[in-house]
Amino acid sequence: MFALVDCNNFYASCERVFAPALEGRPIVVLSNNDGCVIARSQEAKALGVAMGAPWFKVAARFRSRGVAVFSSHYALYGDLSRRVMQVLAGFVPEMEVYSIDECFLNLEGFRGDRLALGREMVRTVKQWTGIPVSVGLAPTKTLAKVANRLAKKGAAGTVPVLDWTQWPAPADTLAALPVEEVWGVGTRLGARLRAMGIVHARALAEADPARLRAVFGVVLERTARELSGVSCLPMEMAPPPRRQILVSRSFGRRLTRREEVEAAVTAFAARAGEKLRARRLRAGALSVFVHTSPFDGKGPAYANGATLALEPATGDSGRLVRGAQRGLERIFRPGFAYQRAGVLLADLAPEHAAQGLLFAEAPGDSARTDRLMKCLDALNRSPMHRRLRYGSEMQSDAWHMRQHHRSAASPASWRDLPRVCAR
Amino acid sequence: MRSDGPFSGPALRVRPVVLNPPPRPLRRYLCRVAAGFPSPADDHLEGPLDLNEHLVEHPAATFVVKVQGDSMAGAGIRDGDLLVVDRAREARDGSIVVAVVDGELTVKRLRKSRRGVRLEAENPAYPAIVFHEGKELVVWGVVAHAIRSY
């Protein structure tokens, strides 16, 4: 048995934790640079705010209807996500964090009342963290997703916990679920399934597994079997190793000056180095890319990238930053209004497996560099210190994101602690 | 980085020879000598005190918030103090709590009796808030500690 626990409208719920006046009010959260709507509270959904809507187009219409708008505030969401997962981890021996706002729990061997357990999870997470969650219980992960969805829609009553094995009409429910909404299917695969006459989850569950495997591969075959109640996806305790690390952002405004873009690329390379070391990997190649906006219309367009081999493979942010700058030197052209840049690390290998070059004079990262990087990461992790950066990042902060509506309170920052009044 | 800082330990062993070394504090040499002998305290080390152990009983449920205002001065809570709020603790009669009052997080003393539930300030300038039947009191969390910096 699996439980899928999913936070309800997570980003919007996070914004309410320290601002209870927002309870019952419609809330939207915007993407980086305050571009599009990426999260909505239930009330905002009811008003008809569309997911992905460009905010500048719809702001006037919804502001007048009392919609509260927020820039995305990942420090806040990350802190509350960690707390939710920590509370849930206390209920079961095995848990898989699937995304920032959902996790699977393994209920194998649990002999008690599952619904009671689910209700206790909902109650505890809400009281301890302020975040509302829904729980779907089922014999497979894919069905737990379906059960969670039903619970969230209120099918189980006021407490959003639903046990698929006690659900009265499972076949009808699956027949009412469009195939592309099944976990792991999506629009593109859904269109191909529809062409074969498989339009809903029930048809997928009843399709011939051998044929599904022949046409679509083993992944979809597993999904179909899971829908019919056969568990094929075990708990994955560790996410699969990454093949690439990408750090890329749209700039807060268009950039034309070289040092502005260089500052951004430096920050991205240093951040990519942090991610690399956190996963105990080394990179053998680095790409840097820049481009103008495809939507600007006016002005000349330009996009280019450069890739460098890193020999030997490295986890040294200093080398990554220098590599990114050398790459940028090759591709930067004056006279364009740049909208975005990125740094991609590839050819990743575990740090202990990274080989020194047999005939190379340059050795791999020295013990001294390793220590320097450990020290750098430790300081940047510590909330007591300000971020330690590479000098070329400090040339300009023009690339920083536009975040005009960010909530003030953050439980993870001494400077922005939530306020309580004593009045 | 200064070499006598907290990261100096392992680096000392691989330090290259410097001609005409600058004057160094005596402490450095004492430190080197000590490294060669087992310390009699080695078996009794418990590491530095961790304030989290003292202040945080339920990490997932504990939040630090900042006080604005003087209505709890009588309880020793002043403007600018930090409060360690434990949302996993049960609010009892007499607990100092963070509650939702008019949509705002507000710190008060909780009073429960047969006559009903009240939120009291600890400053005569602020009246108590009485919760009659039908009016819901939302307790956000229980104040476990107050921290003041001088």
Coordinates of C-alpha atoms in Angstrom, one line a residue:
Chain A
M1 CA 0.0 0.0 0.0
F2 CA 1.1 3.5 -0.8
A3 CA 0.0 6.9 0.4
L4 CA 0.5 10.0 -1.8
V5 CA 0.5 13.1 0.3
D6 CA 0.2 16.3 -1.7
C7 CA 0.1 19.9 -0.4
N8 CA -3.0 21.8 -1.5
N9 CA -2.2 24.8 -3.8
F10 CA 1.2 24.7 -2.1
Y11 CA 2.7 28.1 -3.0
A12 CA -0.5 29.9 -2.3
S13 CA -0.9 28.1 1.0
C14 CA 2.7 29.0 2.0
E15 CA 1.9 32.7 1.5
R16 CA -0.9 32.3 4.1
V17 CA 1.2 30.8 6.8
F18 CA 2.4 34.1 8.2
A19 CA -0.4 36.2 6.8
P20 CA -3.6 34.7 8.1
A21 CA -5.6 37.7 6.7
L22 CA -5.2 36.0 3.4
E23 CA -7.3 33.0 4.5
G24 CA -10.3 32.8 2.1
R25 CA -8.9 35.4 -0.2
P26 CA -7.9 34.6 -3.8
I27 CA -4.1 34.4 -4.2
V28 CA -1.9 34.0 -7.3
V29 CA 1.9 33.4 -7.4
L30 CA 3.9 34.6 -10.4
S31 CA 6.9 33.0 -12.1
N32 CA 10.4 34.4 -12.0
N33 CA 10.5 38.0 -13.1
D34 CA 6.8 38.3 -12.3
G35 CA 5.8 36.9 -15.7
C36 CA 3.1 34.3 -15.6
V37 CA 0.7 32.8 -13.0
I38 CA 2.3 29.6 -11.7
A39 CA 0.1 28.9 -8.7
R40 CA -3.4 29.8 -7.6
S41 CA -5.4 29.3 -4.4
Q42 CA -8.8 27.6 -4.7
E43 CA -10.5 31.0 -4.6
A44 CA -8.4 32.3 -7.5
K45 CA -9.2 29.1 -9.5
A46 CA -12.9 29.7 -8.9
L47 CA -12.5 33.3 -10.2
G48 CA -11.2 31.9 -13.4
V49 CA -7.5 33.0 -13.2
A50 CA -5.8 30.7 -15.8
M51 CA -2.6 28.8 -15.1
G52 CA 0.2 30.3 -17.1
A53 CA -1.6 33.5 -17.8
P54 CA 0.7 36.5 -18.4
W55 CA 0.0 38.6 -15.3
F56 CA 0.4 42.0 -17.0
K57 CA -2.5 41.1 -19.3
V58 CA -4.9 40.0 -16.6
A59 CA -3.8 42.0 -13.6
A60 CA -6.3 44.8 -14.0
R61 CA -9.2 42.4 -14.3
F62 CA -8.4 40.4 -11.2
R63 CA -6.9 43.0 -9.0
S64 CA -10.2 44.7 -8.8
R65 CA -11.7 41.4 -7.6
G66 CA -9.4 41.3 -4.6
V67 CA -6.8 38.9 -5.9
A68 CA -3.6 39.1 -3.8
V69 CA -0.5 38.7 -6.0
F70 CA 3.0 37.4 -5.0
S71 CA 6.3 37.0 -6.7
S72 CA 7.6 33.5 -6.2
H73 CA 9.5 33.2 -2.9
Y74 CA 11.4 30.0 -3.0
A75 CA 13.2 30.5 0.3
L76 CA 9.8 30.5 2.0
Y77 CA 8.4 27.5 -0.1
G78 CA 11.6 25.5 0.4
D79 CA 11.5 26.0 4.2
L80 CA 7.9 25.0 4.6
S81 CA 8.4 22.0 2.2
R82 CA 11.2 20.7 4.4
R83 CA 9.0 21.0 7.4
V84 CA 6.0 19.2 5.8
M85 CA 8.3 16.3 4.7
Q86 CA 9.9 16.2 8.1
V87 CA 6.5 15.8 9.8
L88 CA 5.4 13.1 7.4
A89 CA 8.7 11.2 7.7
G90 CA 7.7 10.7 11.4
F91 CA 4.7 8.6 10.4
V92 CA 6.3 5.8 8.3
P93 CA 9.7 4.1 8.0
E94 CA 10.0 4.7 4.2
M95 CA 9.2 7.9 2.3
E96 CA 10.1 9.2 -1.2
V97 CA 10.0 12.9 -1.7
Y98 CA 8.7 13.3 -5.2
S99 CA 8.6 17.1 -5.6
I100 CA 8.6 20.2 -3.5
D101 CA 5.0 19.6 -2.5
E102 CA 4.3 15.8 -2.7
C103 CA 5.7 12.6 -1.4
F104 CA 5.0 8.9 -1.4
L105 CA 4.8 6.9 1.8
N106 CA 5.2 3.2 2.0
L107 CA 2.4 1.7 4.1
E108 CA 3.5 -1.9 3.6
G109 CA 3.2 -3.8 6.9
F110 CA 0.9 -1.2 8.4
R111 CA -1.9 -3.1 10.1
G112 CA -3.9 -0.3 11.7
D113 CA -6.7 1.9 10.4
R114 CA -5.3 3.5 7.2
L115 CA -8.0 6.2 7.0
A116 CA -7.3 7.2 10.6
L117 CA -3.6 7.4 9.9
G118 CA -4.3 9.6 6.9
R119 CA -6.5 11.9 8.9
E120 CA -3.8 12.2 11.6
M121 CA -1.3 13.2 8.9
V122 CA -3.6 15.9 7.6
R123 CA -4.3 17.2 11.1
T124 CA -0.6 17.1 12.3
V125 CA 0.9 18.7 9.1
K126 CA -1.7 21.5 9.3
Q127 CA -1.2 22.2 13.0
W128 CA 2.6 22.0 12.9
T129 CA 3.3 23.8 9.7
G130 CA 0.1 25.6 8.6
I131 CA 0.1 23.7 5.3
P132 CA -3.1 21.8 4.2
V133 CA -2.5 18.4 2.6
S134 CA -4.5 15.7 0.9
V135 CA -3.9 12.0 1.1
G136 CA -4.6 9.3 -1.5
L137 CA -4.2 5.6 -0.4
A138 CA -3.9 2.8 -3.0
P139 CA -2.1 -0.4 -3.8
T140 CA 0.0 1.3 -6.5
K141 CA 1.6 4.7 -6.8
T142 CA -0.3 5.5 -10.0
L143 CA -3.6 4.8 -8.3
A144 CA -2.5 6.7 -5.2
K145 CA -2.2 9.7 -7.5
V146 CA -5.8 9.1 -8.7
A147 CA -7.1 8.7 -5.1
N148 CA -5.3 11.9 -4.1
R149 CA -6.9 13.9 -6.9
L150 CA -10.4 12.6 -5.8
A151 CA -9.6 13.5 -2.2
K152 CA -8.6 17.0 -3.1
K153 CA -11.8 17.5 -5.0
G154 CA -13.8 16.7 -1.9
A155 CA -14.9 13.2 -2.9
A156 CA -14.1 11.8 0.5
G157 CA -15.9 14.6 2.4
T158 CA -14.4 17.4 4.4
V159 CA -11.3 15.6 5.5
P160 CA -9.3 15.0 2.3
V161 CA -8.2 11.4 2.8
L162 CA -9.4 8.7 0.3
D163 CA -8.7 5.0 0.3
W164 CA -8.9 3.6 -3.3
T165 CA -9.7 0.1 -1.9
Q166 CA -12.8 1.4 -0.2
W167 CA -13.9 3.5 -3.2
P168 CA -17.3 2.4 -4.4
A169 CA -16.9 2.8 -8.1
P170 CA -13.3 2.5 -9.2
A171 CA -14.1 1.5 -12.8
D172 CA -16.4 4.5 -13.4
T173 CA -13.9 6.8 -11.9
L174 CA -11.1 5.6 -14.2
A175 CA -13.5 5.9 -17.2
A176 CA -14.1 9.5 -16.3
L177 CA -10.4 10.3 -16.1
P178 CA -8.9 11.6 -19.4
V179 CA -5.9 9.5 -20.4
E180 CA -3.5 12.4 -20.6
E181 CA -4.2 13.2 -16.9
V182 CA -2.9 9.9 -15.8
W183 CA 0.5 10.2 -13.9
G184 CA 3.3 9.8 -16.5
V185 CA 1.2 10.1 -19.6
G186 CA 0.9 13.8 -20.5
T187 CA -0.4 15.5 -23.6
R188 CA 1.9 14.2 -26.3
L189 CA 1.7 10.5 -25.3
G190 CA -2.0 11.1 -24.7
A191 CA -2.6 12.2 -28.2
R192 CA -1.0 9.0 -29.6
L193 CA -3.1 6.9 -27.2
R194 CA -6.2 8.7 -28.3
A195 CA -5.4 7.9 -31.9
M196 CA -5.5 4.2 -30.9
G197 CA -8.9 4.6 -29.2
I198 CA -7.5 4.7 -25.6
V199 CA -9.1 7.9 -24.4
H200 CA -9.4 7.4 -20.6
A201 CA -7.6 5.7 -17.7
R202 CA -9.9 2.7 -17.7
A203 CA -9.2 1.9 -21.4
L204 CA -5.5 2.2 -20.6
A205 CA -5.8 -0.2 -17.7
E206 CA -7.6 -2.7 -19.9
A207 CA -5.3 -2.4 -22.9
D208 CA -3.1 -5.3 -23.9
P209 CA 0.2 -4.8 -22.0
A210 CA 2.3 -6.6 -24.6
R211 CA 1.0 -4.3 -27.3
L212 CA 1.6 -1.2 -25.1
R213 CA 5.1 -2.3 -24.5
A214 CA 5.7 -3.0 -28.2
V215 CA 4.4 0.5 -29.3
F216 CA 5.3 2.7 -26.4
G217 CA 7.9 0.9 -24.3
V218 CA 8.0 -0.5 -20.8
V219 CA 7.3 2.7 -19.0
L220 CA 3.7 3.0 -20.3
E221 CA 3.2 -0.7 -19.9
R222 CA 4.0 -0.2 -16.2
T223 CA 1.6 2.7 -15.9
A224 CA -1.2 0.6 -17.4
R225 CA -0.5 -2.3 -15.0
E226 CA -0.4 0.1 -12.1
L227 CA -3.9 1.4 -13.1
S228 CA -5.2 -2.2 -13.0
G229 CA -3.9 -2.6 -9.5
V230 CA -0.5 -4.3 -10.0
S231 CA 2.3 -2.4 -8.3
C232 CA 5.2 -2.0 -10.7
L233 CA 6.8 1.2 -9.3
P234 CA 8.6 0.5 -6.0
M235 CA 9.7 3.2 -3.6
E236 CA 12.7 5.0 -5.1
M237 CA 14.9 5.9 -2.2
A238 CA 17.3 7.9 -4.2
P239 CA 16.6 10.0 -7.3
P240 CA 18.4 8.7 -10.5
P241 CA 21.9 10.3 -11.0
R242 CA 21.8 13.5 -13.0
R243 CA 23.3 13.6 -16.5
Q244 CA 23.4 17.4 -16.7
I245 CA 23.2 20.4 -14.5
L246 CA 21.7 23.5 -15.9
V247 CA 21.5 27.0 -14.3
S248 CA 19.8 29.5 -16.5
R249 CA 17.6 32.5 -15.8
S250 CA 15.8 35.2 -17.7
F251 CA 17.2 38.6 -16.8
G252 CA 15.1 41.1 -14.9
R253 CA 15.5 43.4 -17.9
R254 CA 17.3 43.2 -21.2
L255 CA 21.1 43.5 -20.9
T256 CA 23.4 45.1 -23.5
R257 CA 26.7 45.6 -21.7
R258 CA 29.2 42.9 -21.6
E259 CA 30.0 43.1 -17.8
E260 CA 26.3 42.8 -17.0
V261 CA 26.1 39.5 -18.9
E262 CA 29.5 38.4 -17.5
A263 CA 28.3 39.0 -13.9
A264 CA 25.2 36.8 -14.6
V265 CA 27.2 34.0 -16.2
T266 CA 29.7 34.1 -13.3
A267 CA 26.8 33.7 -10.8
F268 CA 25.3 30.8 -12.8
A269 CA 28.7 29.0 -13.1
A270 CA 29.2 29.3 -9.3
R271 CA 25.7 28.1 -8.6
A272 CA 26.2 25.2 -11.0
G273 CA 29.4 24.3 -9.1
E274 CA 27.5 24.2 -5.8
K275 CA 24.9 21.9 -7.3
L276 CA 27.7 19.7 -8.7
R277 CA 29.5 19.3 -5.4
A278 CA 26.2 18.7 -3.5
R279 CA 25.7 15.7 -5.7
R280 CA 29.4 14.6 -5.3
L281 CA 30.0 14.9 -9.1
R282 CA 32.6 16.4 -11.3
A283 CA 32.0 18.0 -14.7
G284 CA 34.0 17.1 -17.8
A285 CA 32.4 19.8 -20.0
L286 CA 30.8 23.2 -19.7
S287 CA 28.6 25.1 -22.1
V288 CA 27.6 28.7 -21.8
F289 CA 24.8 30.2 -23.9
V290 CA 23.2 33.6 -24.4
H291 CA 20.2 34.8 -26.4
T292 CA 17.9 37.7 -27.1
S293 CA 14.2 37.3 -26.6
P294 CA 12.3 35.5 -29.4
F295 CA 9.3 37.6 -28.5
D296 CA 10.8 41.1 -28.7
G297 CA 10.0 41.4 -32.4
K298 CA 11.9 44.6 -32.9
G299 CA 15.7 44.7 -32.7
P300 CA 18.2 42.2 -34.1
A301 CA 18.0 38.6 -32.8
Y302 CA 21.0 36.6 -31.7
A303 CA 21.6 33.3 -30.0
N304 CA 24.8 31.4 -29.5
G305 CA 26.6 29.0 -27.3
A306 CA 30.1 27.7 -26.7
T307 CA 31.2 24.4 -25.1
L308 CA 34.6 23.7 -23.5
A309 CA 36.1 20.5 -22.4
L310 CA 37.3 20.5 -18.8
E311 CA 40.4 18.4 -18.6
P312 CA 40.6 16.9 -16.1
A313 CA 37.0 16.9 -14.9
T314 CA 36.5 19.3 -12.1
G315 CA 34.4 20.4 -9.2
D316 CA 36.2 23.7 -8.7
S317 CA 33.9 26.7 -9.0
G318 CA 37.0 28.8 -9.9
R319 CA 37.7 26.7 -13.0
L320 CA 34.0 26.7 -13.9
V321 CA 33.8 30.4 -13.6
R322 CA 36.9 30.9 -15.8
G323 CA 35.6 28.4 -18.3
A324 CA 32.2 30.2 -18.5
Q325 CA 33.9 33.5 -19.0
R326 CA 36.2 32.2 -21.7
G327 CA 33.1 30.7 -23.4
L328 CA 31.2 34.0 -23.1
E329 CA 34.2 35.9 -24.6
R330 CA 33.8 33.8 -27.7
I331 CA 30.0 34.3 -28.1
F332 CA 29.3 37.7 -26.7
R333 CA 28.5 40.3 -29.5
P334 CA 27.8 43.9 -28.7
G335 CA 24.7 45.6 -30.0
F336 CA 22.1 43.0 -28.9
A337 CA 19.6 43.2 -26.1
Y338 CA 20.2 39.9 -24.2
Q339 CA 17.3 38.3 -22.4
R340 CA 18.7 35.1 -21.0
A341 CA 21.9 33.3 -20.4
G342 CA 22.8 29.9 -18.9
V343 CA 25.6 27.5 -17.9
L344 CA 25.3 23.8 -18.5
L345 CA 27.6 21.2 -17.0
A346 CA 27.8 17.9 -18.7
D347 CA 29.9 14.7 -18.9
L348 CA 29.3 14.3 -15.2
A349 CA 31.1 11.6 -13.2
P350 CA 31.2 10.7 -9.5
E351 CA 34.0 12.6 -7.8
H352 CA 35.8 9.5 -6.6
A353 CA 35.8 8.1 -10.1
A354 CA 37.2 11.2 -11.8
Q355 CA 40.4 10.1 -13.5
G356 CA 43.6 12.1 -13.7
L357 CA 45.0 12.4 -17.3
L358 CA 47.7 9.9 -17.9
F359 CA 50.0 12.3 -19.8
A360 CA 48.7 15.6 -18.7
E361 CA 50.7 18.0 -16.7
A362 CA 47.7 19.5 -15.0
P363 CA 46.6 17.3 -12.2
G364 CA 42.9 17.1 -11.1
D365 CA 41.5 19.2 -8.4
S366 CA 44.1 19.4 -5.7
A367 CA 43.4 18.6 -2.1
R368 CA 43.8 22.3 -1.5
T369 CA 41.1 23.2 -4.0
D370 CA 38.8 20.5 -2.5
R371 CA 39.2 22.1 0.9
L372 CA 38.6 25.6 -0.5
M373 CA 35.4 24.4 -2.1
K374 CA 34.2 22.7 1.1
C375 CA 34.9 25.9 3.0
L376 CA 33.1 28.0 0.3
D377 CA 30.0 25.7 0.4
A378 CA 30.0 25.6 4.2
L379 CA 30.0 29.4 4.4
N380 CA 27.4 29.8 1.7
R381 CA 25.1 27.2 3.4
S382 CA 25.3 28.9 6.7
P383 CA 22.5 31.5 7.2
M384 CA 24.8 33.5 9.5
H385 CA 27.1 34.5 6.7
R386 CA 26.4 36.5 3.6
R387 CA 27.1 34.7 0.4
L388 CA 30.7 34.4 -0.7
R389 CA 31.0 35.2 -4.4
Y390 CA 33.4 35.4 -7.2
G391 CA 34.5 38.9 -7.9
S392 CA 33.2 39.1 -11.5
E393 CA 29.7 38.5 -10.2
M394 CA 29.9 41.8 -8.4
Q395 CA 30.4 43.9 -11.5
S396 CA 26.7 44.3 -12.0
D397 CA 23.4 43.2 -10.5
A398 CA 21.4 44.3 -13.6
W399 CA 20.5 40.7 -14.3
H400 CA 18.7 40.1 -11.0
M401 CA 15.1 39.0 -11.2
R402 CA 12.2 41.3 -11.1
Q403 CA 10.3 40.5 -7.9
H404 CA 8.0 43.4 -7.1
H405 CA 5.5 41.4 -5.1
R406 CA 7.6 39.2 -2.9
S407 CA 6.1 38.5 0.6
A408 CA 8.3 40.1 3.3
A409 CA 8.4 37.3 5.8
S410 CA 10.7 34.3 5.5
P411 CA 11.1 31.8 8.3
A412 CA 14.6 30.9 6.9
S413 CA 16.2 34.4 7.1
W414 CA 17.2 36.3 10.3
R415 CA 16.7 39.5 8.5
D416 CA 13.1 38.8 7.3
L417 CA 11.6 36.9 10.2
P418 CA 7.8 36.9 10.4
R419 CA 6.4 39.6 12.7
V420 CA 3.9 39.1 15.5
C421 CA 2.2 42.1 17.0
A422 CA 2.0 42.9 20.7
R423 CA -0.6 45.7 20.5
Chain B
M1 CA 42.0 33.9 5.4
R2 CA 44.1 34.3 8.5
S3 CA 46.1 31.2 9.2
D4 CA 45.2 31.2 12.9
G5 CA 41.5 31.1 12.1
P6 CA 39.2 28.1 12.7
F7 CA 40.4 26.4 9.5
S8 CA 44.0 26.3 10.4
G9 CA 44.2 22.8 11.8
P10 CA 45.0 20.6 8.8
A11 CA 46.8 23.4 6.9
L12 CA 49.5 23.7 9.5
R13 CA 51.0 20.4 8.6
V14 CA 51.6 21.2 4.9
R15 CA 52.7 24.8 5.4
P16 CA 55.7 25.6 3.2
V17 CA 58.8 26.9 4.8
V18 CA 58.9 30.7 4.9
L19 CA 62.1 32.6 5.2
N20 CA 62.1 35.5 7.6
P21 CA 58.7 34.6 9.0
P22 CA 56.7 37.5 10.4
P23 CA 56.3 37.5 14.2
R24 CA 53.6 35.1 15.3
P25 CA 51.6 35.0 18.4
L26 CA 52.8 32.6 21.1
R27 CA 49.5 30.8 21.0
R28 CA 50.5 29.2 17.7
Y29 CA 53.5 27.4 19.2
L30 CA 51.6 26.2 22.2
C31 CA 49.0 24.8 19.8
R32 CA 51.6 22.9 17.9
V33 CA 53.1 21.3 20.9
A34 CA 49.7 20.3 22.2
A35 CA 48.9 18.5 18.9
G36 CA 51.7 16.1 19.6
F37 CA 50.3 14.8 22.9
P38 CA 47.0 13.2 23.7
S39 CA 44.9 15.7 25.6
P40 CA 43.7 14.4 29.0
A41 CA 40.3 15.9 28.0
D42 CA 40.0 13.8 24.9
D43 CA 37.8 11.2 26.4
H44 CA 35.5 13.8 27.9
L45 CA 34.7 15.9 24.8
E46 CA 31.0 16.5 24.2
G47 CA 31.4 19.2 21.5
P48 CA 30.2 22.8 21.9
L49 CA 26.8 23.5 23.3
D50 CA 24.1 23.5 20.7
L51 CA 21.4 26.1 21.5
N52 CA 18.9 24.2 19.3
E53 CA 18.9 21.4 21.9
H54 CA 17.8 23.8 24.5
L55 CA 15.4 25.9 22.5
V56 CA 13.9 23.6 19.8
E57 CA 11.9 20.6 20.9
H58 CA 10.0 20.0 17.6
P59 CA 12.2 21.3 14.7
A60 CA 9.6 20.9 12.0
A61 CA 7.0 22.8 14.0
T62 CA 9.3 25.5 15.5
F63 CA 9.3 29.0 14.0
V64 CA 11.2 32.1 15.1
V65 CA 9.2 35.4 14.9
K66 CA 9.9 39.0 15.9
V67 CA 7.8 41.0 18.3
Q68 CA 6.4 44.4 17.4
G69 CA 4.8 46.3 20.2
D70 CA 4.8 46.4 24.0
S71 CA 1.5 44.8 25.0
M72 CA 3.4 41.8 26.6
A73 CA 5.9 43.9 28.6
G74 CA 4.5 42.5 31.9
A75 CA 5.5 39.0 30.8
G76 CA 9.0 40.2 30.0
I77 CA 8.4 40.3 26.2
R78 CA 9.5 43.6 24.6
D79 CA 9.4 45.2 21.2
G80 CA 12.1 43.6 19.0
D81 CA 12.5 40.4 21.0
L82 CA 12.6 37.1 19.1
L83 CA 10.1 34.4 20.1
V84 CA 10.6 30.7 19.6
V85 CA 7.1 29.4 18.8
D86 CA 6.4 25.7 18.9
R87 CA 3.3 24.8 16.9
A88 CA 3.3 21.2 18.2
R89 CA 2.8 22.2 21.8
E90 CA -0.7 22.1 23.3
A91 CA -2.0 25.5 24.4
R92 CA -3.1 25.4 28.0
D93 CA -4.5 27.9 30.5
G94 CA -1.7 30.4 31.1
S95 CA 0.3 29.6 28.0
I96 CA 1.7 32.5 26.1
V97 CA 0.5 32.0 22.5
V98 CA 0.6 33.4 19.1
A99 CA -3.0 33.7 18.0
V100 CA -4.9 35.1 15.0
V101 CA -6.6 38.3 16.0
D102 CA -8.3 40.3 13.2
G103 CA -6.2 38.5 10.6
E104 CA -2.9 39.3 12.3
L105 CA -0.5 37.0 14.3
T106 CA -0.7 38.4 17.8
V107 CA 1.1 37.4 21.0
K108 CA -1.1 37.1 24.1
R109 CA -1.6 35.1 27.3
L110 CA -4.3 32.4 26.9
R111 CA -6.8 32.1 29.7
K112 CA -9.2 29.2 29.8
S113 CA -11.8 28.9 32.5
R114 CA -15.4 27.7 33.0
R115 CA -16.5 31.2 32.0
G116 CA -14.9 30.9 28.6
V117 CA -11.7 31.6 26.7
R118 CA -9.8 34.9 26.8
L119 CA -6.6 36.4 25.3
E120 CA -5.0 38.8 27.8
A121 CA -2.3 41.3 27.2
E122 CA 0.3 41.9 29.9
N123 CA 0.0 45.6 29.9
P124 CA -2.9 47.5 31.4
A125 CA -3.2 49.7 28.3
Y126 CA -4.6 46.8 26.3
P127 CA -8.0 45.2 27.0
A128 CA -8.5 41.4 27.0
I129 CA -10.2 39.7 24.1
V130 CA -13.1 37.5 25.2
F131 CA -14.2 34.6 22.9
H132 CA -17.9 33.9 23.4
E133 CA -19.6 30.9 21.9
G134 CA -19.6 31.0 18.2
K135 CA -16.5 33.0 17.9
E136 CA -13.5 30.9 16.9
L137 CA -10.1 31.3 18.5
V138 CA -7.2 30.2 16.2
V139 CA -4.0 29.5 18.2
W140 CA -1.1 29.6 15.7
G141 CA 1.5 28.3 18.1
V142 CA 2.7 28.3 21.7
V143 CA 5.6 30.6 22.7
A144 CA 8.3 28.3 24.2
H145 CA 11.1 30.9 24.6
A146 CA 11.9 34.6 24.2
I147 CA 15.3 35.8 23.1
R148 CA 16.5 39.3 23.7
S149 CA 19.9 40.7 22.5
Y150 CA 21.6 43.5 24.4

